PDB file of C-alpha atoms in Angstrom:
ATOM      1  CA  LYS A1335      12.352  -6.806  28.411  1.00 52.00           C
ATOM      2  CA  GLU A1336      10.933  -5.465  25.594  1.00 59.00           C
ATOM      3  CA  SER A1337      13.710  -3.347  24.477  1.00 61.00           C
ATOM      4  CA  PHE A1338      15.383  -5.814  24.438  1.00 61.00           C
ATOM      5  CA  LYS A1339      13.075  -8.177  22.345  1.00 84.00           C
ATOM      6  CA  ALA A1340      13.407  -5.783  20.028  1.00 85.00           C
ATOM      7  CA  GLU A1341      16.840  -5.480  20.118  1.00 87.00           C
ATOM      8  CA  ALA A1342      16.753  -9.396  19.104  1.00 89.00           C
ATOM      9  CA  VAL A1343      14.182  -8.919  16.256  1.00 87.00           C
ATOM     10  CA  PHE A1344      16.462  -6.087  14.684  1.00 88.00           C
ATOM     11  CA  GLY A1345      19.333  -7.668  15.226  1.00 90.00           C
ATOM     12  CA  ALA A1346      18.242 -10.723  13.872  1.00 91.00           C
ATOM     13  CA  LEU A1347      16.446  -9.110  10.683  1.00 90.00           C
ATOM     14  CA  ASP A1348      18.894  -7.309   9.879  1.00 89.00           C
ATOM     15  CA  GLN A1349      21.456  -9.921   9.922  1.00 91.00           C
ATOM     16  CA  ALA A1350      19.014 -11.977   7.551  1.00 90.00           C
ATOM     17  CA  PHE A1351      18.344  -8.886   5.052  1.00 88.00           C
ATOM     18  CA  PRO A1352      21.554  -6.792   5.563  1.00 85.00           C
ATOM     19  CA  LYS A1353      19.963  -4.934   2.436  1.00 83.00           C
ATOM     20  CA  GLY A1354      16.493  -4.967   3.550  1.00 79.00           C
ATOM     21  CA  PRO A1355      13.699  -7.574   2.044  1.00 81.00           C
ATOM     22  CA  GLY A1356      12.333  -7.266  -1.063  1.00 80.00           C
ATOM     23  CA  LEU A1357       8.215  -5.965  -0.499  1.00 80.00           C
ATOM     24  CA  ARG A1358       7.314  -8.797  -1.939  1.00 85.00           C
ATOM     25  CA  THR A1359      10.008 -11.259   1.525  1.00 88.00           C
ATOM     26  CA  SER A1360       8.499  -7.589   4.160  1.00 87.00           C
ATOM     27  CA  THR A1361       4.757  -8.398   2.889  1.00 88.00           C
ATOM     28  CA  HIS A1362       4.981 -11.985   3.461  1.00 91.00           C
ATOM     29  CA  ILE A1363       7.142 -11.963   6.901  1.00 91.00           C
ATOM     30  CA  LEU A1364       3.888  -9.552   8.004  1.00 91.00           C
ATOM     31  CA  SER A1365       1.345 -11.838   7.021  1.00 92.00           C
ATOM     32  CA  GLY A1366       2.276 -14.155   8.312  1.00 93.00           C
ATOM     33  CA  LEU A1367       2.802 -12.939  11.547  1.00 92.00           C
ATOM     34  CA  ALA A1368      -0.470 -11.689  11.310  1.00 90.00           C
ATOM     35  CA  LYS A1369      -2.268 -15.394  10.339  1.00 91.00           C
ATOM     36  CA  LYS A1370      -0.245 -16.664  13.474  1.00 91.00           C
ATOM     37  CA  SER A1371      -1.539 -13.325  15.135  1.00 89.00           C
ATOM     38  CA  ALA A1372       1.462 -12.658  16.737  1.00 91.00           C
ATOM     39  CA  LEU A1373       0.652  -9.211  17.661  1.00 91.00           C
ATOM     40  CA  ASP A1374       3.679  -7.811  19.279  1.00 92.00           C
ATOM     41  CA  MET A1375       5.911  -9.457  16.492  1.00 92.00           C
ATOM     42  CA  THR A1376       4.740  -7.933  13.588  1.00 91.00           C
ATOM     43  CA  LEU A1377       4.422  -4.658  15.647  1.00 91.00           C
ATOM     44  CA  LEU A1378       8.483  -4.891  15.865  1.00 91.00           C
ATOM     45  CA  VAL A1379       8.955  -6.567  11.612  1.00 90.00           C
ATOM     46  CA  LEU A1380       6.428  -2.494  11.212  1.00 87.00           C
ATOM     47  CA  SER A1381       8.725  -0.545  13.832  1.00 86.00           C
ATOM     48  CA  TRP A1382      12.356  -2.440  11.792  1.00 87.00           C
ATOM     49  CA  HIS A1383      11.272  -1.512   8.804  1.00 82.00           C
ATOM     50  CA  GLY A1384      10.659   1.497   9.664  1.00 73.00           C
ATOM     51  CA  THR A1385      14.135   2.563  11.188  1.00 72.00           C
ATOM     52  CA  SER A1386      16.168   1.733   7.990  1.00 70.00           C
ATOM     53  CA  ASP A1387      14.977   3.693   4.046  1.00 69.00           C
ATOM     54  CA  TYR A1388      12.779   1.350   3.897  1.00 73.00           C
ATOM     55  CA  GLU A1389       9.689   2.227   2.032  1.00 75.00           C
ATOM     56  CA  LEU A1390       6.192   0.715   3.592  1.00 79.00           C
ATOM     57  CA  ASN A1391       3.646   0.382   1.732  1.00 80.00           C
ATOM     58  CA  SER A1392      -0.315  -0.689   2.092  1.00 80.00           C
ATOM     59  CA  TYR A1393       0.880  -4.272   1.928  1.00 83.00           C
ATOM     60  CA  HIS A1394       2.686  -3.912   4.967  1.00 85.00           C
ATOM     61  CA  TYR A1395       0.160  -1.345   6.945  1.00 86.00           C
ATOM     62  CA  ASN A1396      -2.855  -3.906   6.265  1.00 87.00           C
ATOM     63  CA  ALA A1397      -1.282  -6.960   7.344  1.00 89.00           C
ATOM     64  CA  VAL A1398      -0.429  -5.412  10.266  1.00 90.00           C
ATOM     65  CA  ILE A1399      -4.430  -4.472  10.444  1.00 90.00           C
ATOM     66  CA  ASP A1400      -4.781  -8.153  10.012  1.00 89.00           C
ATOM     67  CA  ALA A1401      -2.970  -9.517  12.716  1.00 91.00           C
ATOM     68  CA  CYS A1402      -4.485  -6.933  15.215  1.00 92.00           C
ATOM     69  CA  ALA A1403      -7.938  -7.829  13.821  1.00 89.00           C
ATOM     70  CA  ALA A1404      -6.800 -11.342  14.969  1.00 89.00           C
ATOM     71  CA  THR A1405      -6.340 -10.150  18.523  1.00 91.00           C
ATOM     72  CA  SER A1406      -9.450  -8.165  18.358  1.00 91.00           C
ATOM     73  CA  THR A1407      -7.460  -4.768  19.562  1.00 92.00           C
ATOM     74  CA  TRP A1408      -9.227  -2.654  17.180  1.00 88.00           C
ATOM     75  CA  GLN A1409      -7.661   0.234  19.404  1.00 92.00           C
ATOM     76  CA  LYS A1410      -4.199  -0.275  17.494  1.00 92.00           C
ATOM     77  CA  ALA A1411      -6.239  -1.492  14.089  1.00 89.00           C
ATOM     78  CA  THR A1412      -7.169   2.787  14.174  1.00 88.00           C
ATOM     79  CA  GLN A1413      -3.436   4.185  15.229  1.00 90.00           C
ATOM     80  CA  ILE A1414      -2.277   1.634  12.608  1.00 88.00           C
ATOM     81  CA  CYS A1415      -4.604   2.904   9.873  1.00 83.00           C
ATOM     82  CA  SER A1416      -3.884   7.233  11.817  1.00 84.00           C
ATOM     83  CA  MET A1417      -0.073   6.231  10.723  1.00 81.00           C
ATOM     84  CA  MET A1418      -0.661   5.534   7.233  1.00 78.00           C
ATOM     85  CA  VAL A1419      -3.142   9.174   7.153  1.00 77.00           C
ATOM     86  CA  GLN A1420      -0.450  10.870   8.690  1.00 76.00           C
ATOM     87  CA  SER A1421       2.105   9.685   6.511  1.00 68.00           C
ATOM     88  CA  GLY A1422       0.673  11.423   3.571  1.00 60.00           C
ATOM     89  CA  GLU A1423       1.511   9.186   1.153  1.00 55.00           C
ATOM     90  CA  GLU A1424      -0.660   7.650  -1.549  1.00 56.00           C
ATOM     91  CA  PRO A1425      -0.032   5.088  -1.625  1.00 53.00           C
ATOM     92  CA  TYR A1426      -0.593   5.172   2.308  1.00 55.00           C
ATOM     93  CA  ARG A1427      -4.213   5.698   2.008  1.00 55.00           C
ATOM     94  CA  PRO A1428      -6.168   3.198   3.410  1.00 53.00           C
ATOM     95  CA  ASN A1429      -8.860   1.492   1.967  1.00 55.00           C
ATOM     96  CA  THR A1430     -12.099  -0.238   2.187  1.00 53.00           C
ATOM     97  CA  ILE A1431      -9.540  -3.461   3.012  1.00 54.00           C
ATOM     98  CA  PRO A1432      -8.182  -2.472   6.438  1.00 52.00           C
ATOM     99  CA  PHE A1433     -11.298  -1.102   7.542  1.00 53.00           C
ATOM    100  CA  ASN A1434     -12.855  -4.207   6.619  1.00 56.00           C
ATOM    101  CA  ALA A1435     -10.625  -6.204   8.689  1.00 53.00           C
TER     102      ALA A1435
END
C-alpha cells in the first residue's frame, strides 16, 4: 500500500512540476505539509526531490524536521539531521534551527 501511495504522489508531483518546482515552491509545499503535521507526506515529497536532479537545501530539510517536531518523532528528526551532515555540502549542514525544533 505504501509503494502505491508513493507512486501516486510521485506521479502527481511529476505531472504538476515536469521541470521540478522552484526553490520557493518546494519550500512552501514542504512547510505547508509540516504545518499540517503530515509527516508521511512530507517525507514522500522529500523523497521525490531525491529521485530527481533537484537539489535540496537546508530549508527543505528544516521543513521536514518541523514536521517531525509536530508529530513528536524525534528519532526521524535525528535521521534527517544525519542525512544533512552526510550530504557533505555546506548549505545542507544543520544549524541551530533544526536542533531547536
